Short mmCIF file of C-alpha atoms in Angstrom, two decimals:
data_model
loop_
_atom_site.label_atom_id
_atom_site.label_comp_id
_atom_site.label_asym_id
_atom_site.label_seq_id
_atom_site.Cartn_x
_atom_site.Cartn_y
_atom_site.Cartn_z
CA MET A 1 -88.02 -48.80 16.01
CA SER A 2 -85.39 -47.04 17.97
CA GLU A 3 -82.49 -49.02 15.86
CA LYS A 4 -84.16 -47.21 12.77
CA ARG A 5 -84.88 -44.04 14.47
CA THR A 6 -81.23 -43.80 15.55
CA SER A 7 -79.69 -44.36 12.17
CA MET A 8 -81.69 -42.06 10.70
CA GLN A 9 -80.83 -39.73 13.48
CA ARG A 10 -76.90 -39.97 12.73
CA LEU A 11 -77.62 -39.49 8.55
CA GLN A 12 -79.62 -36.62 9.07
CA ARG A 13 -76.53 -34.73 11.34
CA TYR A 14 -74.12 -35.98 8.69
CA VAL A 15 -76.49 -34.28 5.75
CA TRP A 16 -77.01 -31.52 8.11
CA TYR A 17 -73.71 -30.38 8.94
CA GLY A 18 -71.20 -32.37 6.55
CA SER A 19 -73.07 -30.46 3.59
CA GLY A 20 -73.07 -27.07 5.17
CA ALA A 21 -77.22 -27.24 4.82
CA PHE A 22 -78.67 -24.48 5.89
CA PRO A 23 -80.92 -24.41 9.51
CA HIS A 24 -84.29 -23.47 7.92
CA PHE A 25 -84.06 -26.96 6.45
CA THR A 26 -86.22 -27.77 10.00
CA ASP A 27 -87.45 -30.74 11.81
CA SER A 28 -90.85 -30.38 9.88
CA ILE A 29 -89.45 -31.79 6.75
CA TRP A 30 -88.07 -35.04 9.09
CA ARG A 31 -91.50 -35.65 10.92
CA PRO A 32 -93.59 -37.33 8.34
CA PHE A 33 -90.79 -39.85 7.38
CA LEU A 34 -90.29 -40.63 11.06
CA LYS A 35 -94.17 -41.72 11.39
CA SER A 36 -93.90 -44.65 9.25
CA SER A 37 -91.73 -47.27 9.79
CA ALA A 38 -92.15 -49.09 6.48
CA ARG A 39 -91.45 -46.03 3.89
CA SER A 40 -89.02 -44.52 6.03
CA SER A 41 -86.39 -46.04 4.38
CA ALA A 42 -87.06 -45.61 0.76
CA ALA A 43 -88.53 -41.59 1.13
CA PHE A 44 -85.63 -41.31 3.17
CA LEU A 45 -82.61 -42.40 0.65
CA VAL A 46 -84.80 -40.31 -2.22
CA LEU A 47 -84.61 -37.26 0.24
CA ALA A 48 -81.03 -37.81 0.89
CA PHE A 49 -80.41 -38.07 -3.23
CA LEU A 50 -82.16 -34.70 -4.13
CA LEU A 51 -79.91 -33.01 -1.04
CA VAL A 52 -76.66 -34.31 -1.97
CA SER A 53 -77.39 -33.48 -5.75
CA ALA A 54 -78.80 -29.79 -4.63
CA PHE A 55 -75.11 -29.37 -2.63
CA LEU A 56 -73.19 -30.41 -5.31
CA SER A 57 -75.05 -28.08 -7.91
CA THR A 58 -74.70 -25.20 -5.20
CA ARG A 59 -70.88 -25.79 -4.94
CA TYR A 60 -70.89 -26.11 -8.79
CA LEU A 61 -72.18 -22.70 -9.04
CA ASP A 62 -69.96 -21.59 -6.55
CA SER A 63 -66.81 -22.38 -7.93
CA SER A 64 -67.59 -21.52 -11.48
CA ALA A 65 -68.77 -17.98 -9.97
CA SER A 66 -65.06 -17.64 -8.29
CA SER A 67 -63.35 -18.93 -11.33
CA SER A 68 -65.02 -16.27 -13.48
CA SER A 69 -63.29 -13.54 -11.13
CA ILE A 70 -60.07 -13.23 -12.02
CA GLY A 71 -57.53 -13.03 -8.99
CA ALA A 72 -60.65 -13.35 -6.47
CA ALA A 73 -59.71 -15.08 -3.16
CA PRO A 74 -61.63 -18.10 -2.56
CA ARG A 75 -64.87 -17.06 -0.38
CA PRO A 76 -65.69 -19.35 2.95
CA ILE A 77 -69.19 -20.74 2.98
CA VAL A 78 -71.18 -19.32 5.91
CA ASN A 79 -73.70 -20.48 7.72
CA ILE A 80 -76.54 -17.14 7.14
CA ALA A 81 -78.38 -18.30 10.73
CA THR A 82 -75.38 -18.60 12.68
CA SER A 83 -72.45 -16.73 11.00
CA HIS A 84 -70.08 -19.46 11.69
CA VAL A 85 -67.44 -19.79 8.89
CA TYR A 86 -66.84 -22.95 7.49
CA PRO A 87 -63.20 -23.75 5.98
CA ARG A 88 -63.37 -25.34 2.46
CA LYS A 89 -60.53 -27.94 3.96
CA PRO A 90 -61.31 -29.92 6.91
CA PRO A 91 -58.31 -28.91 9.55
CA ALA A 92 -55.21 -31.23 8.81
CA ILE A 93 -54.97 -34.30 11.38
CA PRO A 94 -51.50 -33.37 12.84
CA LYS A 95 -49.11 -36.14 12.72
CA ARG A 96 -47.52 -38.05 15.78
CA PRO A 97 -44.64 -36.76 17.05
CA ARG A 98 -41.62 -37.98 15.65
CA GLU A 99 -39.29 -40.26 17.71
CA LYS A 100 -35.98 -38.50 18.22
CA LEU A 101 -33.00 -40.65 17.98
CA GLU A 102 -30.69 -40.00 20.94
CA ILE A 103 -27.11 -41.55 20.77
CA PRO A 104 -24.84 -40.45 24.04
CA LEU A 105 -21.12 -40.34 24.11
CA ASN A 106 -19.51 -43.62 24.12
CA CYS A 107 -16.53 -42.68 26.31
CA THR A 108 -16.18 -46.69 27.31
CA TYR A 109 -15.83 -47.83 23.51
CA TYR A 110 -13.08 -44.74 23.31
CA ASN A 111 -10.94 -44.35 25.92
CA PRO A 112 -9.20 -47.89 25.58
CA ASN A 113 -9.11 -47.39 21.66
CA ARG A 114 -8.52 -43.82 21.39
CA THR A 115 -10.67 -44.07 18.10
CA CYS A 116 -13.69 -42.60 17.23
CA PRO A 117 -17.13 -44.70 17.56
CA SER A 118 -18.05 -46.22 14.02
CA GLY A 119 -21.97 -46.35 15.48
CA TYR A 120 -23.05 -42.93 14.75
CA PRO A 121 -24.82 -42.69 11.47
CA THR A 122 -22.94 -40.40 8.83
CA SER A 123 -26.03 -40.13 6.44
CA PHE A 124 -29.31 -38.27 6.78
CA ARG A 125 -32.10 -39.12 3.84
CA PRO A 126 -35.44 -38.22 5.00
CA GLU A 127 -36.69 -38.68 1.72
CA GLN A 128 -36.58 -42.85 2.66
CA ASP A 129 -38.19 -42.25 6.02
CA PRO A 130 -41.49 -43.45 6.59
CA ASP A 131 -42.12 -40.35 9.01
CA PRO A 132 -40.14 -37.55 7.50
CA PRO A 133 -38.82 -34.75 9.44
CA SER A 134 -40.86 -31.45 8.90
CA ALA A 135 -40.22 -28.69 6.75
CA ALA A 136 -38.37 -25.34 8.07
CA GLY A 137 -39.22 -22.32 7.45
CA ALA A 138 -37.05 -19.64 5.62
CA CYS A 139 -33.88 -18.79 7.54
CA PRO A 140 -33.35 -14.94 9.04
CA GLU A 141 -32.48 -11.99 6.79
CA TYR A 142 -29.17 -12.22 8.02
CA PHE A 143 -28.51 -15.60 6.07
CA ARG A 144 -28.04 -13.25 3.37
CA TRP A 145 -24.63 -11.83 3.99
CA ILE A 146 -23.56 -15.55 3.75
CA HIS A 147 -23.36 -14.46 0.08
CA GLU A 148 -21.57 -11.43 0.53
CA ASP A 149 -18.61 -13.30 2.75
CA LEU A 150 -18.03 -15.61 -0.18
CA LYS A 151 -18.57 -12.96 -3.05
CA PRO A 152 -14.48 -12.95 -3.40
CA TRP A 153 -14.55 -16.56 -4.79
CA ALA A 154 -17.97 -16.49 -6.94
CA ARG A 155 -16.23 -16.15 -10.18
CA THR A 156 -13.04 -18.21 -9.50
CA GLY A 157 -13.78 -20.51 -7.04
CA ILE A 158 -11.28 -21.65 -4.67
CA THR A 159 -8.18 -23.62 -5.81
CA ARG A 160 -6.05 -25.61 -3.19
CA ASP A 161 -3.11 -22.77 -3.96
CA MET A 162 -5.67 -20.39 -2.72
CA LEU A 163 -6.27 -22.55 0.42
CA GLU A 164 -2.81 -22.87 1.18
CA GLN A 165 -2.27 -19.54 1.26
CA ALA A 166 -4.32 -18.91 3.97
CA ARG A 167 -2.49 -21.28 6.48
CA ARG A 168 -0.39 -18.31 7.47
CA THR A 169 -1.92 -17.47 10.37
CA ALA A 170 -4.35 -20.14 10.69
CA ASN A 171 -5.00 -22.09 13.96
CA PHE A 172 -5.53 -25.18 12.58
CA ARG A 173 -7.30 -27.35 9.10
CA LEU A 174 -10.41 -28.80 9.31
CA ALA A 175 -10.96 -31.48 6.49
CA ILE A 176 -14.63 -33.16 6.35
CA VAL A 177 -14.55 -36.28 4.37
CA GLY A 178 -17.36 -39.02 4.40
CA GLY A 179 -19.36 -37.04 7.08
CA ARG A 180 -16.21 -37.35 9.69
CA ALA A 181 -13.85 -34.18 10.66
CA TYR A 182 -10.33 -34.63 11.07
CA VAL A 183 -8.11 -31.78 12.07
CA GLU A 184 -4.05 -30.33 11.33
CA THR A 185 -3.37 -28.14 14.39
CA TYR A 186 -0.83 -25.89 13.38
CA GLU A 187 -0.53 -23.11 16.64
CA LYS A 188 -2.87 -23.67 20.23
CA SER A 189 -5.29 -20.66 20.23
CA PHE A 190 -5.66 -18.61 22.86
CA GLN A 191 -7.70 -20.53 26.08
CA THR A 192 -10.27 -22.50 24.36
CA ARG A 193 -11.26 -20.97 21.75
CA ASP A 194 -10.19 -23.26 19.24
CA VAL A 195 -11.50 -26.32 21.16
CA PHE A 196 -15.08 -25.07 21.49
CA THR A 197 -15.05 -23.83 17.81
CA LEU A 198 -14.62 -27.37 16.89
CA TRP A 199 -16.70 -28.76 19.62
CA GLY A 200 -19.19 -27.10 17.36
CA ILE A 201 -18.64 -28.16 14.40
CA LEU A 202 -19.09 -31.68 15.50
CA GLN A 203 -22.19 -30.67 16.91
CA LEU A 204 -23.40 -29.54 13.51
CA LEU A 205 -22.30 -33.17 12.50
CA ARG A 206 -24.04 -34.54 15.03
CA ARG A 207 -27.45 -32.59 13.97
CA TYR A 208 -27.04 -33.24 10.26
CA PRO A 209 -24.95 -36.21 9.40
CA GLY A 210 -23.91 -36.68 5.73
CA ARG A 211 -25.65 -33.36 5.25
CA VAL A 212 -21.87 -31.48 5.21
CA PRO A 213 -20.21 -31.68 2.33
CA ASP A 214 -16.31 -32.54 1.90
CA LEU A 215 -14.50 -29.51 2.09
CA GLU A 216 -10.73 -28.57 3.56
CA LEU A 217 -11.03 -24.90 5.30
CA MET A 218 -8.49 -23.19 7.40
CA PHE A 219 -9.56 -21.44 10.64
CA ASP A 220 -8.38 -18.43 12.56
CA CYS A 221 -9.27 -17.61 15.95
CA VAL A 222 -7.61 -14.01 16.66
CA ASP A 223 -9.53 -11.12 17.15
CA TRP A 224 -8.41 -9.33 14.19
CA PRO A 225 -9.20 -9.98 10.05
CA VAL A 226 -6.15 -9.81 8.17
CA ILE A 227 -7.16 -10.77 4.63
CA HIS A 228 -7.06 -6.81 3.36
CA SER A 229 -8.97 -6.54 0.76
CA GLU A 230 -7.16 -3.50 -1.14
CA LEU A 231 -4.09 -6.12 -1.89
CA TYR A 232 -6.29 -8.15 -4.41
CA ARG A 233 -8.07 -5.28 -6.51
CA GLY A 234 -7.02 -4.49 -9.91
CA PRO A 235 -6.64 -6.02 -13.25
CA ASN A 236 -3.92 -7.96 -12.35
CA ALA A 237 -4.80 -8.85 -8.42
CA THR A 238 -4.66 -12.47 -7.46
CA SER A 239 -7.43 -13.68 -5.97
CA PRO A 240 -7.56 -14.13 -1.87
CA PRO A 241 -7.22 -16.58 0.17
CA PRO A 242 -10.00 -17.79 2.35
CA LEU A 243 -9.69 -17.79 5.92
CA PHE A 244 -12.68 -18.05 8.22
CA ARG A 245 -12.72 -16.28 11.77
CA TYR A 246 -14.74 -14.98 14.19
CA CYS A 247 -15.13 -10.90 12.45
CA GLY A 248 -14.63 -9.06 9.84
CA ASP A 249 -14.75 -5.23 8.74
CA ASN A 250 -15.09 -3.24 6.02
CA ALA A 251 -11.74 -3.51 4.77
CA THR A 252 -11.15 -7.50 5.26
CA LEU A 253 -12.25 -10.30 3.41
CA ASP A 254 -12.29 -13.25 6.24
CA ILE A 255 -15.20 -15.23 6.23
CA VAL A 256 -16.86 -14.98 9.38
CA PHE A 257 -18.43 -17.93 11.06
CA PRO A 258 -19.92 -18.26 14.59
CA ASP A 259 -17.76 -17.57 17.82
CA TRP A 260 -16.32 -19.92 20.58
CA SER A 261 -18.75 -18.82 22.90
CA PHE A 262 -21.95 -20.51 21.62
CA TRP A 263 -20.73 -23.46 23.27
CA GLY A 264 -19.33 -22.17 26.11
CA TRP A 265 -16.46 -20.17 27.69
CA PRO A 266 -15.21 -21.52 30.73
CA GLU A 267 -12.05 -19.18 31.36
CA VAL A 268 -14.77 -17.07 32.39
CA ASN A 269 -17.61 -19.13 33.64
CA ILE A 270 -20.10 -17.86 30.47
CA LYS A 271 -22.54 -21.23 29.85
CA PRO A 272 -23.44 -22.59 26.67
CA TRP A 273 -25.89 -20.13 24.49
CA GLU A 274 -28.70 -22.29 24.58
CA SER A 275 -28.85 -22.55 28.20
CA LEU A 276 -27.88 -18.99 29.13
CA SER A 277 -30.54 -17.51 26.62
CA ARG A 278 -33.06 -18.98 28.93
CA ASP A 279 -31.56 -18.05 32.08
CA LEU A 280 -31.61 -14.12 30.35
CA LYS A 281 -35.32 -14.70 29.56
CA GLU A 282 -35.94 -15.25 33.42
CA GLY A 283 -33.38 -12.44 34.37
CA ASN A 284 -35.77 -10.50 32.24
CA LYS A 285 -38.91 -11.33 34.09
CA ARG A 286 -37.42 -10.26 37.36
CA VAL A 287 -37.03 -6.44 37.06
CA LYS A 288 -40.06 -4.78 34.69
CA TRP A 289 -38.20 -2.06 32.51
CA MET A 290 -39.85 1.05 33.98
CA ASP A 291 -39.03 -0.38 37.78
CA ARG A 292 -35.06 -0.49 36.41
CA GLU A 293 -32.58 1.63 37.07
CA PRO A 294 -32.68 4.80 34.61
CA HIS A 295 -29.08 4.69 33.91
CA ALA A 296 -26.85 3.21 31.78
CA TYR A 297 -24.66 0.11 32.50
CA TRP A 298 -21.22 -1.56 31.46
CA LYS A 299 -18.91 -4.27 33.37
CA GLY A 300 -16.07 -5.62 31.66
CA ASN A 301 -12.56 -5.48 31.00
CA PRO A 302 -11.07 -1.75 30.08
CA THR A 303 -7.63 -2.72 29.30
CA VAL A 304 -7.66 -4.54 26.28
CA ALA A 305 -8.44 -1.43 24.13
CA ALA A 306 -8.01 2.52 24.37
CA THR A 307 -12.02 3.12 23.49
CA ARG A 308 -13.05 1.34 26.63
CA GLN A 309 -10.50 3.25 29.00
CA ASP A 310 -12.07 6.16 27.45
CA LEU A 311 -15.49 5.11 28.48
CA LEU A 312 -14.44 5.01 32.10
CA ARG A 313 -14.46 8.93 32.02
CA CYS A 314 -18.46 8.81 31.65
CA ASN A 315 -18.75 7.32 34.92
CA VAL A 316 -20.59 9.08 37.63
CA SER A 317 -18.27 11.03 39.89
CA ASP A 318 -19.17 14.07 42.48
CA LYS A 319 -18.61 16.65 39.56
CA THR A 320 -20.53 14.88 36.52
CA ASP A 321 -22.99 12.98 36.10
CA TRP A 322 -23.22 11.17 32.25
CA ASN A 323 -26.32 8.78 33.24
CA ALA A 324 -23.36 6.08 33.09
CA ARG A 325 -22.84 3.26 35.81
CA ILE A 326 -19.25 1.99 34.40
CA PHE A 327 -17.91 -1.41 36.56
CA ALA A 328 -14.34 -2.54 35.06
CA GLN A 329 -13.96 -6.03 35.81
CA ASP A 330 -11.21 -8.19 37.39
CA TRP A 331 -11.53 -11.85 35.65
CA THR A 332 -8.78 -12.88 38.14
CA ARG A 333 -10.22 -12.30 40.88
CA GLU A 334 -13.62 -13.14 39.80
CA SER A 335 -12.65 -16.48 39.49
CA GLN A 336 -10.81 -16.67 42.67
CA GLN A 337 -14.63 -15.67 44.05
CA GLY A 338 -16.18 -18.14 42.24
CA TYR A 339 -17.61 -15.84 39.49
CA LYS A 340 -20.25 -14.59 41.62
CA GLN A 341 -20.32 -11.14 40.53
CA SER A 342 -20.75 -11.70 37.32
CA ASP A 343 -23.88 -13.57 36.50
CA LEU A 344 -25.08 -12.45 33.04
CA ALA A 345 -28.79 -13.38 33.76
CA ASN A 346 -28.36 -10.61 37.29
CA GLN A 347 -27.30 -8.36 35.12
CA CYS A 348 -30.78 -6.84 33.38
CA ILE A 349 -31.82 -4.32 35.96
CA HIS A 350 -30.57 -1.22 34.04
CA ARG A 351 -33.05 0.11 31.48
CA TYR A 352 -29.76 0.50 29.21
CA LYS A 353 -26.74 -1.33 29.05
CA ILE A 354 -23.49 -0.19 27.19
CA TYR A 355 -21.70 -2.16 24.17
CA ILE A 356 -18.74 -1.35 23.35
CA GLU A 357 -15.70 -3.40 21.48
CA GLY A 358 -12.73 -4.43 22.96
CA SER A 359 -9.62 -5.30 20.97
CA ALA A 360 -12.04 -6.16 18.23
CA TRP A 361 -15.45 -6.76 18.59
CA SER A 362 -16.47 -8.91 21.69
CA VAL A 363 -18.75 -12.02 22.25
CA SER A 364 -20.49 -9.76 24.68
CA GLU A 365 -22.90 -8.17 22.38
CA LYS A 366 -25.61 -10.71 22.61
CA TYR A 367 -25.35 -10.74 25.89
CA ILE A 368 -26.46 -7.23 26.27
CA LEU A 369 -28.71 -7.66 23.47
CA ALA A 370 -30.91 -10.35 25.37
CA CYS A 371 -31.15 -8.19 28.73
CA ASP A 372 -34.70 -6.14 27.13
CA SER A 373 -32.88 -3.11 28.34
CA VAL A 374 -31.89 -0.49 25.54
CA THR A 375 -28.44 -1.32 24.22
CA LEU A 376 -26.33 2.04 23.70
CA VAL A 377 -23.89 0.80 21.00
CA VAL A 378 -20.93 2.85 21.14
CA LYS A 379 -20.01 3.07 16.92
CA PRO A 380 -18.24 -0.08 16.44
CA HIS A 381 -15.32 -1.03 13.58
CA TYR A 382 -16.32 -4.92 13.38
CA TYR A 383 -19.21 -7.24 12.26
CA ASP A 384 -20.09 -10.55 13.74
CA PHE A 385 -22.04 -13.34 11.66
CA PHE A 386 -25.02 -12.05 13.16
CA THR A 387 -24.79 -8.02 13.90
CA ARG A 388 -25.24 -6.93 10.19
CA GLY A 389 -28.71 -7.73 10.28
CA LEU A 390 -29.13 -5.41 13.31
CA MET A 391 -30.71 -1.89 12.50
CA PRO A 392 -30.07 1.14 14.43
CA VAL A 393 -33.11 2.77 16.30
CA HIS A 394 -34.52 -0.07 16.37
CA HIS A 395 -32.33 -3.42 17.59
CA TYR A 396 -30.12 -0.44 19.18
CA TRP A 397 -29.43 2.87 19.98
CA PRO A 398 -25.89 4.25 18.01
CA ILE A 399 -23.35 6.27 20.40
CA ARG A 400 -20.82 8.34 19.26
CA GLU A 401 -17.16 7.33 19.72
CA ASP A 402 -15.74 10.74 19.89
CA ASP A 403 -17.69 12.23 22.43
CA LYS A 404 -19.05 8.99 24.54
CA CYS A 405 -20.01 10.82 27.65
CA ARG A 406 -22.48 13.42 25.95
CA SER A 407 -23.69 10.61 23.80
CA ILE A 408 -24.78 8.55 26.31
CA LYS A 409 -26.70 10.88 28.72
CA PHE A 410 -28.67 12.27 25.61
CA ALA A 411 -29.87 8.65 24.80
CA VAL A 412 -30.72 8.10 28.37
CA ASP A 413 -32.40 11.03 28.70
CA TRP A 414 -33.94 10.67 25.56
CA GLY A 415 -35.12 7.38 26.63
CA ASN A 416 -36.42 8.59 30.18
CA SER A 417 -38.66 11.48 28.22
CA HIS A 418 -39.78 8.60 25.54
CA LYS A 419 -40.10 5.64 27.83
CA GLN A 420 -42.37 3.65 25.87
CA LYS A 421 -40.48 4.28 22.70
CA ALA A 422 -37.21 2.96 24.61
CA GLN A 423 -38.74 0.35 26.13
CA ALA A 424 -39.96 -1.26 22.70
CA LEU A 425 -36.92 -0.71 21.13
CA GLY A 426 -35.30 -2.72 23.82
CA LYS A 427 -37.62 -5.57 23.21
CA ALA A 428 -37.27 -5.39 19.65
CA ALA A 429 -32.95 -6.66 20.48
CA SER A 430 -33.84 -9.32 22.96
CA ASN A 431 -36.49 -10.38 20.41
CA PHE A 432 -34.01 -10.96 17.67
CA VAL A 433 -30.97 -12.27 19.64
CA LEU A 434 -33.71 -15.30 21.66
CA GLU A 435 -35.33 -15.87 18.74
CA GLU A 436 -33.11 -15.13 15.46
CA LEU A 437 -30.48 -16.15 17.17
CA SER A 438 -31.27 -19.44 18.51
CA MET A 439 -28.89 -22.27 18.46
CA ASP A 440 -31.04 -23.71 15.52
CA PHE A 441 -30.30 -21.04 13.74
CA VAL A 442 -26.65 -20.31 14.71
CA TYR A 443 -26.37 -23.99 13.48
CA ASP A 444 -28.34 -23.53 10.28
CA TYR A 445 -26.11 -20.60 9.53
CA MET A 446 -23.29 -22.85 10.31
CA PHE A 447 -24.85 -25.62 7.67
CA HIS A 448 -25.39 -23.06 4.86
CA LEU A 449 -22.12 -21.05 5.36
CA LEU A 450 -20.24 -24.57 4.77
CA ASN A 451 -22.29 -25.85 1.83
CA GLU A 452 -22.04 -22.50 -0.20
CA TYR A 453 -17.81 -22.83 0.21
CA ALA A 454 -18.17 -26.39 -0.64
CA LYS A 455 -19.25 -25.50 -3.76
CA LEU A 456 -16.89 -22.99 -4.91
CA LEU A 457 -13.84 -25.50 -4.17
CA ARG A 458 -11.87 -26.50 -7.39
CA PHE A 459 -10.44 -29.48 -5.51
CA LYS A 460 -11.16 -32.76 -3.98
CA PRO A 461 -10.92 -32.21 -0.26
CA MET A 462 -8.46 -35.03 1.33
CA VAL A 463 -7.64 -36.06 4.81
CA PRO A 464 -4.55 -34.06 5.38
CA GLU A 465 -1.55 -36.67 6.34
CA LYS A 466 -0.57 -35.07 9.50
CA ALA A 467 -4.60 -34.99 10.67
CA VAL A 468 -6.32 -36.67 13.51
CA GLU A 469 -9.75 -37.65 13.28
CA PHE A 470 -11.73 -35.58 15.74
CA CYS A 471 -15.57 -36.52 17.20
CA SER A 472 -17.49 -35.79 20.06
CA GLU A 473 -15.30 -38.21 22.30
CA HIS A 474 -12.58 -37.39 21.03
CA MET A 475 -13.22 -33.79 22.71
CA ALA A 476 -15.76 -34.64 25.45
CA CYS A 477 -14.09 -38.12 27.07
CA SER A 478 -10.61 -36.40 27.94
CA ALA A 479 -11.89 -33.29 29.28
CA ASP A 480 -12.47 -31.84 32.58
CA GLY A 481 -13.81 -29.15 34.94
CA LEU A 482 -15.88 -26.51 32.81
CA GLU A 483 -14.45 -27.78 29.69
CA LYS A 484 -16.45 -31.26 30.20
CA LYS A 485 -19.68 -29.86 32.27
CA PHE A 486 -20.27 -27.08 29.32
CA MET A 487 -19.42 -29.83 26.35
CA GLU A 488 -22.00 -32.43 28.03
CA GLU A 489 -24.46 -29.48 28.52
CA SER A 490 -24.26 -28.40 24.58
CA LEU A 491 -23.75 -32.16 23.22
CA VAL A 492 -26.21 -32.27 20.11
CA LYS A 493 -28.22 -35.65 21.73
CA GLY A 494 -29.02 -36.98 17.74
CA PRO A 495 -29.96 -36.28 14.45
CA ALA A 496 -32.03 -33.37 13.92
CA ASP A 497 -36.15 -33.77 13.23
CA VAL A 498 -35.91 -30.62 10.90
CA TYR A 499 -34.53 -29.73 7.82
CA PRO A 500 -32.24 -26.96 8.13
CA CYS A 501 -34.06 -23.10 7.22
CA THR A 502 -34.11 -22.10 3.75
CA LEU A 503 -31.46 -20.01 2.85
CA PRO A 504 -32.41 -16.68 1.26
CA PRO A 505 -31.28 -15.43 -2.15
CA PRO A 506 -28.04 -13.10 -2.41
CA TYR A 507 -28.81 -9.27 -2.34
CA ASP A 508 -28.96 -6.97 -5.18
CA ALA A 509 -26.86 -4.25 -5.71
CA PRO A 510 -29.86 -1.99 -4.97
CA SER A 511 -31.11 -3.84 -1.98
CA LEU A 512 -27.99 -3.83 -0.47
CA ASN A 513 -26.96 -0.25 -1.05
CA SER A 514 -30.98 0.51 0.57
CA ILE A 515 -30.28 -1.09 3.86
CA ASN A 516 -26.94 0.57 4.20
CA ARG A 517 -28.48 4.09 3.56
CA ARG A 518 -31.54 3.04 6.07
CA LYS A 519 -28.48 2.77 8.50
CA GLU A 520 -26.44 5.49 8.04
CA ASN A 521 -29.64 8.02 7.53
CA SER A 522 -30.80 6.30 11.15
CA ILE A 523 -27.48 7.15 12.66
CA LYS A 524 -27.46 10.94 11.42
CA GLN A 525 -30.88 11.30 12.34
CA VAL A 526 -29.95 10.44 16.62
CA GLU A 527 -26.94 12.75 15.60
CA MET A 528 -29.14 15.84 14.83
CA TRP A 529 -31.29 15.14 17.80
CA GLU A 530 -28.17 14.95 19.75
CA ASN A 531 -26.50 18.49 18.52
CA LYS A 532 -29.91 20.10 19.09
CA TYR A 533 -30.56 18.43 22.98
CA TRP A 534 -27.16 20.01 23.68
CA ASP A 535 -27.06 23.45 21.49
CA GLY A 536 -30.41 24.02 23.66
CA ARG A 537 -28.52 23.24 27.22
CA ASN A 538 -25.84 25.41 26.29
CA GLU A 539 -27.89 28.81 25.32
CA SER A 540 -29.69 27.95 28.43
#
C-alpha cells in the first residue's frame, strides 16, 4: 500500500507542477482514490487522462487566441493563486565547459633546428567539433571603421603593383600563407615596435588557426601617416598604395592597425594590455572619485611636440593656478631608478587627467581613459583604430588647442561643480576601454581587418623570396629581459573557444554624417559654455 501511495504521489506532483495546473484542484479530489487500493489504479488513470486532455485543450485555445492577435507578444502562463510566472520553454541546460587546448612554447625543438614547430594546428573547423565553441555576439560599434579604412580599394581592389608602391616607407612585408607567417624586413623600426607588432599578429594566428586567409601587406611603424588622399583624387588619379600603420588623420588613407603596446612596451616598462588593464581596474578602487585630487593631471615627455611644451605653461605657479598639475617625464632617469614613479595603476588618484598628442597620436590615451577620471582631450589631429568610437561629453571632455590653460581651468571648475555628471563621464570612458577594448576585441578587430583586406587582393599571395618564417618560438625563444617576459605574459595559449564577434555593416552616408555632426555639436556646446564662463569672470 505504501509503494502505491508513493507512486501515485509522484505522478500527482508531475501532473500538478509539470502541467501548470491551478492549486484549486485540492487534496479533496485525491482522497477518495487513496482509500481503496483495488480501484485506485484504474480511477487514477481516468483522472490523469481527463486532466491531460483538459490541459491540452487549454493550451490549444490559448495558442489560437495568441495567433489571432498579429504581432502580439506570447503571454506567460501565470499561476493565479501564487502569481508565479512559468516560462513556456524549460530553461536551457548549460553545456559543460569546453576543454581548452593549450600548446606551450617549444623552445627545446626550436633552438637546435631554428625552424618553427609543425605541431601547432593550422586549421580551425568548429563545425567538425562535437563540442563546438559558443557563438560570439556583435562587435563594438568602432569596428565599422574597418569598412571606411578599406573603402579606397572597394571598387578597384588591390593589385600587386599597388602593394609594391607601399614598400617605399614600409618597415616590413608580412605574408600569411597556409596559416603560417613570413616576414621580409626592410628597415628596423624605432625601439621594438616592429617586434611586438609581429608578435601580436602571431598570437592572432594562434588564437584563430587557419582562419586568417592568405595575404600580403606592407607595414610602416613610424608615427605619421604618409598616404595623402589629395594625391589620389580626380578622374586620372591612380589608386593609393595600401599601407598599414598605427594611426591616421582626415587627410590620409593609411590603414589603421592596433599598436605594439597591446603586447607590451619594454623600453618604458609598460606591461601587455591584458594584465595592465586588470591592474588599472584595481587601481581605480584605491581612491574613490569623490576623494581624488580635484585637479587635472598629466605626466609625459614634453620634448616630442610643441603642443606638449605649450601645455607646461598651464602648470600651477606662485601667480596662477589653472587647476592643472603637469609633470615632465625623464624616461632615462626613470629606467635607471627602476620605473618606481611610472606605475600607471598608481596614477589614478586625480579626478581629471589630460590627454595630449605627441609627435602624432599617443598610446597613452587608453591608459588615461581607463582611470575613471574625466579625460580632458586636447583637440586631437590623429586617430587610432578605436578612438573614432569615442564621443565628446560622453567619453571625454574636449579642450581647446589654442587656449589650453583657460580651457582646462573651466573643465575642472565645471566638473567640481557638477560632480555626479563628471564622475559618470569618467566612468563611461573607463567602461569603454576596459570592456570594449579588451584583448578579445583587439584580436577580433585584427581578424576582421585582415579578412576584409584579403578579400580585396587581386593577386595570389606568395612567400617572398627573402622572407623568413616567423612563429612564437622564433621570437620568444631567443628574447631576453622584459621582451621575453612580456612575450611569455601575452602568449595566446591555444585556439580560442569562441568564434570572433560579428562584424557590423558599413556606415551609410547619413549615419556617418550624423555621427560627425553630433561630435562637432558637442564640442561647440562646450566652447559656448566656456566662453560664457570667461565672459562672466571678465565682467566681474
